[in-house]
mmCIF file of C-alpha atoms in Angstrom:
data_model
loop_
_atom_site.group_PDB
_atom_site.id
_atom_site.type_symbol
_atom_site.label_atom_id
_atom_site.label_comp_id
_atom_site.label_asym_id
_atom_site.label_seq_id
_atom_site.Cartn_x
_atom_site.Cartn_y
_atom_site.Cartn_z
ATOM 1 C CA CYS A 1 -20.070 -42.106 35.413
ATOM 2 C CA GLU A 2 -20.786 -38.535 36.895
ATOM 3 C CA THR A 3 -18.334 -36.994 34.323
ATOM 4 C CA ILE A 4 -18.685 -34.818 31.229
ATOM 5 C CA ALA A 5 -16.596 -35.893 28.424
ATOM 6 C CA MET A 6 -16.034 -33.280 25.854
ATOM 7 C CA ALA A 7 -13.971 -32.867 22.921
ATOM 8 C CA PRO A 8 -10.858 -30.500 22.852
ATOM 9 C CA VAL A 9 -11.869 -26.777 22.158
ATOM 10 C CA PRO A 10 -10.055 -26.242 18.668
ATOM 11 C CA ALA A 11 -7.715 -23.114 18.600
ATOM 12 C CA ALA A 12 -9.172 -19.861 18.606
ATOM 13 C CA ALA A 13 -7.354 -16.980 16.656
ATOM 14 C CA ILE A 14 -7.835 -14.925 19.770
ATOM 15 C CA ASP A 15 -7.817 -16.986 23.250
ATOM 16 C CA LYS A 16 -11.439 -16.873 25.050
ATOM 17 C CA ALA A 17 -12.571 -14.093 22.479
ATOM 18 C CA ILE A 18 -16.242 -14.190 21.923
ATOM 19 C CA ALA A 19 -15.519 -13.651 18.066
ATOM 20 C CA GLY A 20 -14.808 -16.671 15.505
ATOM 21 C CA THR A 21 -12.491 -16.218 12.734
ATOM 22 C CA SER A 22 -15.361 -15.158 10.170
ATOM 23 C CA VAL A 23 -16.228 -12.243 12.537
ATOM 24 C CA LEU A 24 -12.865 -11.113 13.067
ATOM 25 C CA ALA A 25 -11.957 -11.595 9.323
ATOM 26 C CA ASN A 26 -14.765 -9.381 8.558
ATOM 27 C CA VAL A 27 -14.025 -6.528 11.008
ATOM 28 C CA ILE A 28 -10.401 -6.753 9.315
ATOM 29 C CA ILE A 29 -11.718 -6.469 5.774
ATOM 30 C CA ALA A 30 -14.287 -3.977 6.607
ATOM 31 C CA LYS A 31 -11.439 -1.761 8.348
ATOM 32 C CA TYR A 32 -8.825 -2.139 5.666
ATOM 33 C CA LEU A 33 -10.278 -2.993 2.563
ATOM 34 C CA ASP A 34 -13.748 -1.203 2.657
ATOM 35 C CA HIS A 35 -12.355 1.618 4.798
ATOM 36 C CA GLN A 36 -15.097 1.189 7.323
ATOM 37 C CA PRO A 37 -13.788 2.789 10.974
ATOM 38 C CA LEU A 38 -14.600 0.827 13.801
ATOM 39 C CA HIS A 39 -17.091 3.154 14.981
ATOM 40 C CA ARG A 40 -18.800 2.784 11.745
ATOM 41 C CA GLN A 41 -18.791 -1.080 12.200
ATOM 42 C CA GLU A 42 -20.388 -0.602 15.541
ATOM 43 C CA SER A 43 -23.472 1.223 13.996
ATOM 44 C CA VAL A 44 -23.722 -1.653 11.500
ATOM 45 C CA TYR A 45 -23.390 -4.237 13.899
ATOM 46 C CA ALA A 46 -26.189 -2.610 16.192
ATOM 47 C CA ARG A 47 -28.650 -2.032 13.187
ATOM 48 C CA MET A 48 -28.536 -6.172 12.988
ATOM 49 C CA GLY A 49 -29.132 -6.265 16.945
ATOM 50 C CA VAL A 50 -25.663 -7.231 17.837
ATOM 51 C CA THR A 51 -23.924 -4.843 20.495
ATOM 52 C CA ILE A 52 -20.005 -4.801 19.718
ATOM 53 C CA PRO A 53 -18.219 -2.005 21.143
ATOM 54 C CA ARG A 54 -15.448 -0.154 18.939
ATOM 55 C CA SER A 55 -13.214 -0.708 21.889
ATOM 56 C CA THR A 56 -13.627 -4.466 21.730
ATOM 57 C CA MET A 57 -12.986 -4.471 17.825
ATOM 58 C CA ALA A 58 -10.100 -2.372 18.130
ATOM 59 C CA GLY A 59 -8.760 -4.931 20.625
ATOM 60 C CA TRP A 60 -9.293 -7.621 18.091
ATOM 61 C CA VAL A 61 -7.737 -5.298 15.329
ATOM 62 C CA GLY A 62 -4.413 -5.289 17.532
ATOM 63 C CA SER A 63 -4.232 -8.548 18.523
ATOM 64 C CA ILE A 64 -5.037 -9.781 14.759
ATOM 65 C CA GLY A 65 -2.211 -7.578 13.758
ATOM 66 C CA VAL A 66 0.488 -9.250 16.405
ATOM 67 C CA LEU A 67 -0.576 -12.833 15.013
ATOM 68 C CA ILE A 68 -0.068 -11.897 11.467
ATOM 69 C CA GLU A 69 2.802 -9.754 11.917
ATOM 70 C CA PRO A 70 5.145 -12.998 10.849
ATOM 71 C CA LEU A 71 3.272 -13.031 7.465
ATOM 72 C CA THR A 72 3.471 -9.330 6.755
ATOM 73 C CA ASP A 73 7.509 -9.519 7.925
ATOM 74 C CA LEU A 74 7.912 -12.786 5.585
ATOM 75 C CA LEU A 75 5.682 -10.720 2.594
ATOM 76 C CA GLN A 76 8.348 -7.589 2.890
ATOM 77 C CA GLU A 77 11.168 -9.639 2.986
ATOM 78 C CA ARG A 78 10.147 -11.744 -0.008
ATOM 79 C CA VAL A 79 8.753 -8.786 -1.861
ATOM 80 C CA VAL A 80 11.996 -6.624 -1.615
ATOM 81 C CA GLY A 81 14.076 -9.888 -2.529
ATOM 82 C CA PHE A 82 12.717 -9.278 -6.069
ATOM 83 C CA ASN A 83 15.120 -7.644 -8.469
ATOM 84 C CA ALA A 84 12.644 -5.127 -9.996
ATOM 85 C CA LEU A 85 10.076 -3.392 -7.806
ATOM 86 C CA GLN A 86 7.798 -0.177 -8.323
ATOM 87 C CA ALA A 87 7.307 2.238 -5.234
ATOM 88 C CA ASP A 88 4.853 5.066 -4.617
ATOM 89 C CA GLU A 89 3.528 7.022 -1.629
ATOM 90 C CA THR A 90 -0.190 8.124 -1.676
ATOM 91 C CA PRO A 91 -1.677 10.626 1.000
ATOM 92 C CA LEU A 92 -4.528 9.549 2.796
ATOM 93 C CA PRO A 93 -6.543 11.267 5.552
ATOM 94 C CA VAL A 94 -6.339 9.830 9.277
ATOM 95 C CA LEU A 95 -8.325 10.458 11.937
ATOM 96 C CA ASP A 96 -6.948 12.996 14.615
ATOM 97 C CA PRO A 97 -9.321 12.418 17.756
ATOM 98 C CA GLY A 98 -10.145 15.516 19.552
ATOM 99 C CA SER A 99 -8.900 17.897 16.643
ATOM 100 C CA GLY A 100 -12.111 18.072 14.987
ATOM 101 C CA LYS A 101 -10.320 17.300 11.822
ATOM 102 C CA THR A 102 -7.964 14.999 9.758
ATOM 103 C CA ALA A 103 -4.228 14.733 9.439
ATOM 104 C CA THR A 104 -2.336 13.652 6.681
ATOM 105 C CA GLY A 105 -0.889 10.155 6.409
ATOM 106 C CA TYR A 106 1.163 8.365 3.886
ATOM 107 C CA LEU A 107 0.673 4.640 2.382
ATOM 108 C CA TRP A 108 3.760 3.433 0.894
ATOM 109 C CA ALA A 109 3.344 0.896 -1.676
ATOM 110 C CA TYR A 110 5.996 -1.525 -2.687
ATOM 111 C CA ARG A 111 5.082 -4.177 -5.523
ATOM 112 C CA THR A 112 6.676 -6.507 -7.994
ATOM 113 C CA LEU A 113 6.304 -5.513 -11.748
ATOM 114 C CA PRO A 114 3.144 -6.236 -13.704
ATOM 115 C CA SER A 115 5.582 -8.170 -15.940
ATOM 116 C CA ASN A 116 6.542 -10.445 -12.976
ATOM 117 C CA PRO A 117 4.872 -13.949 -12.794
ATOM 118 C CA VAL A 118 4.667 -13.600 -8.868
ATOM 119 C CA GLN A 119 2.253 -10.226 -8.091
ATOM 120 C CA SER A 120 3.021 -9.046 -5.017
ATOM 121 C CA VAL A 121 2.565 -5.782 -3.034
ATOM 122 C CA VAL A 122 3.587 -4.524 0.757
ATOM 123 C CA PHE A 123 2.224 -1.525 2.311
ATOM 124 C CA ASP A 124 4.011 0.496 4.811
ATOM 125 C CA PHE A 125 2.179 3.476 6.660
ATOM 126 C CA ALA A 126 3.858 6.369 7.926
ATOM 127 C CA MET A 127 2.595 9.963 8.910
ATOM 128 C CA THR A 128 5.239 11.620 6.898
ATOM 129 C CA ARG A 129 6.915 11.388 3.604
ATOM 130 C CA ALA A 130 10.358 11.432 4.490
ATOM 131 C CA GLN A 131 13.008 9.245 2.619
ATOM 132 C CA ALA A 132 13.539 7.465 6.043
ATOM 133 C CA HIS A 133 10.913 5.291 5.283
ATOM 134 C CA PRO A 134 11.896 4.229 1.755
ATOM 135 C CA ASN A 135 15.481 3.820 3.078
ATOM 136 C CA ARG A 136 14.364 1.155 6.027
ATOM 137 C CA MET A 137 11.975 -0.779 3.716
ATOM 138 C CA LEU A 138 14.636 -0.771 0.720
ATOM 139 C CA ALA A 139 17.468 -1.341 3.166
ATOM 140 C CA THR A 140 18.281 -4.690 1.382
ATOM 141 C CA PHE A 141 17.152 -4.235 -2.080
ATOM 142 C CA GLU A 142 18.954 -4.704 -5.392
ATOM 143 C CA GLY A 143 17.739 -4.339 -8.734
ATOM 144 C CA THR A 144 15.576 -1.848 -10.582
ATOM 145 C CA LEU A 145 13.633 0.281 -8.915
ATOM 146 C CA GLN A 146 10.722 2.357 -10.805
ATOM 147 C CA VAL A 147 9.468 5.193 -9.020
ATOM 148 C CA ASP A 148 8.066 9.018 -9.919
ATOM 149 C CA GLY A 149 10.578 11.920 -9.494
ATOM 150 C CA TYR A 150 10.147 12.446 -5.945
ATOM 151 C CA ALA A 151 13.313 12.976 -4.201
ATOM 152 C CA GLY A 152 12.665 10.755 -1.062
ATOM 153 C CA TYR A 153 13.873 7.935 -3.264
ATOM 154 C CA ASN A 154 17.369 9.629 -4.211
ATOM 155 C CA GLU A 155 19.482 8.078 -1.838
ATOM 156 C CA ILE A 156 18.390 4.579 -2.467
ATOM 157 C CA LEU A 157 18.893 5.441 -6.518
ATOM 158 C CA ARG A 158 22.371 6.239 -5.718
ATOM 159 C CA ARG A 159 23.396 2.971 -4.674
ATOM 160 C CA PRO A 160 25.559 1.204 -7.215
ATOM 161 C CA SER A 161 23.560 -1.922 -6.859
ATOM 162 C CA VAL A 162 19.890 0.041 -7.506
ATOM 163 C CA ILE A 163 19.107 0.766 -11.338
ATOM 164 C CA GLU A 164 16.733 3.730 -11.563
ATOM 165 C CA ALA A 165 13.765 3.312 -14.191
ATOM 166 C CA GLY A 166 11.744 6.590 -14.291
ATOM 167 C CA CYS A 167 7.948 6.564 -14.955
ATOM 168 C CA PHE A 168 7.224 7.824 -18.331
ATOM 169 C CA ALA A 169 3.667 8.438 -17.260
ATOM 170 C CA HIS A 170 5.174 11.695 -14.869
ATOM 171 C CA ALA A 171 7.480 12.337 -17.778
ATOM 172 C CA ARG A 172 4.769 12.897 -20.172
ATOM 173 C CA ARG A 173 2.789 15.132 -17.494
ATOM 174 C CA LYS A 174 5.431 17.535 -18.200
ATOM 175 C CA PHE A 175 5.298 17.749 -21.781
ATOM 176 C CA VAL A 176 1.435 17.734 -21.874
ATOM 177 C CA ASP A 177 1.610 20.996 -19.548
ATOM 178 C CA VAL A 178 3.947 22.602 -21.579
ATOM 179 C CA TYR A 179 1.922 21.830 -24.813
ATOM 180 C CA GLU A 180 -1.544 22.882 -23.271
ATOM 181 C CA ALA A 181 0.432 26.074 -21.865
ATOM 182 C CA THR A 182 2.216 26.943 -25.059
ATOM 183 C CA ARG A 183 1.038 24.597 -28.161
ATOM 184 C CA SER A 184 4.940 23.908 -28.339
ATOM 185 C CA PRO A 185 5.856 21.657 -31.451
ATOM 186 C CA ILE A 186 8.492 19.926 -29.712
ATOM 187 C CA ALA A 187 6.340 18.905 -26.754
ATOM 188 C CA GLN A 188 3.667 17.819 -28.953
ATOM 189 C CA GLN A 189 6.352 15.572 -30.930
ATOM 190 C CA ALA A 190 7.927 13.764 -27.392
ATOM 191 C CA ILE A 191 4.019 13.230 -26.670
ATOM 192 C CA THR A 192 3.395 11.402 -30.161
ATOM 193 C CA ARG A 193 6.949 9.341 -29.550
ATOM 194 C CA ILE A 194 5.905 8.518 -25.967
ATOM 195 C CA ALA A 195 2.427 7.338 -27.370
ATOM 196 C CA ALA A 196 4.409 5.085 -29.798
ATOM 197 C CA LEU A 197 6.525 3.547 -26.775
ATOM 198 C CA TYR A 198 2.942 2.960 -25.117
ATOM 199 C CA GLN A 199 2.100 0.907 -28.467
ATOM 200 C CA ILE A 200 5.083 -1.187 -28.263
ATOM 201 C CA GLU A 201 4.226 -2.078 -24.644
ATOM 202 C CA ARG A 202 0.435 -2.983 -25.562
ATOM 203 C CA ASP A 203 1.878 -5.018 -28.365
ATOM 204 C CA ILE A 204 4.207 -6.870 -25.944
#
């Protein structure tokens, strides 16, 4: 018939990209779960005889980020919609190209309680530890919020619709510090009573 018939090309995660979904998933997982920066992944692929420039992978990461944004927005909405959450921020080194060193960024985590039948967590990266970040993430949150004593959560905790649940692990540390420095019997009693509370939790 002098014609070529072919099946429709299946939808690709990134239009006209040479990488299939398994390669894209591998790059994303290696970067964000295994903490492998793209320049290191470039070397790994080169050892396997595959040339994938880090600039190409960076483009893939950006495109995938745009594709999954509706999912991450939905995850944030669902997590913040629960009536009890834990929140914490963790410092982490961030590459600072050209400076010869790393900068400090913060990964803010918001998760449902371990007792909740739905286990969910949403992360928010920021270069500062300013209270503006939890204020933005938890703008619509109502319920019990378990946090450490960091003042960055104070504005949220002042809302009438939010109940503060302090972290006993952080409170206990202060008594341990006092006991180790002074052998205070009152601090020791506090540590013993907190241990009893931990046992109740284990029994539950």
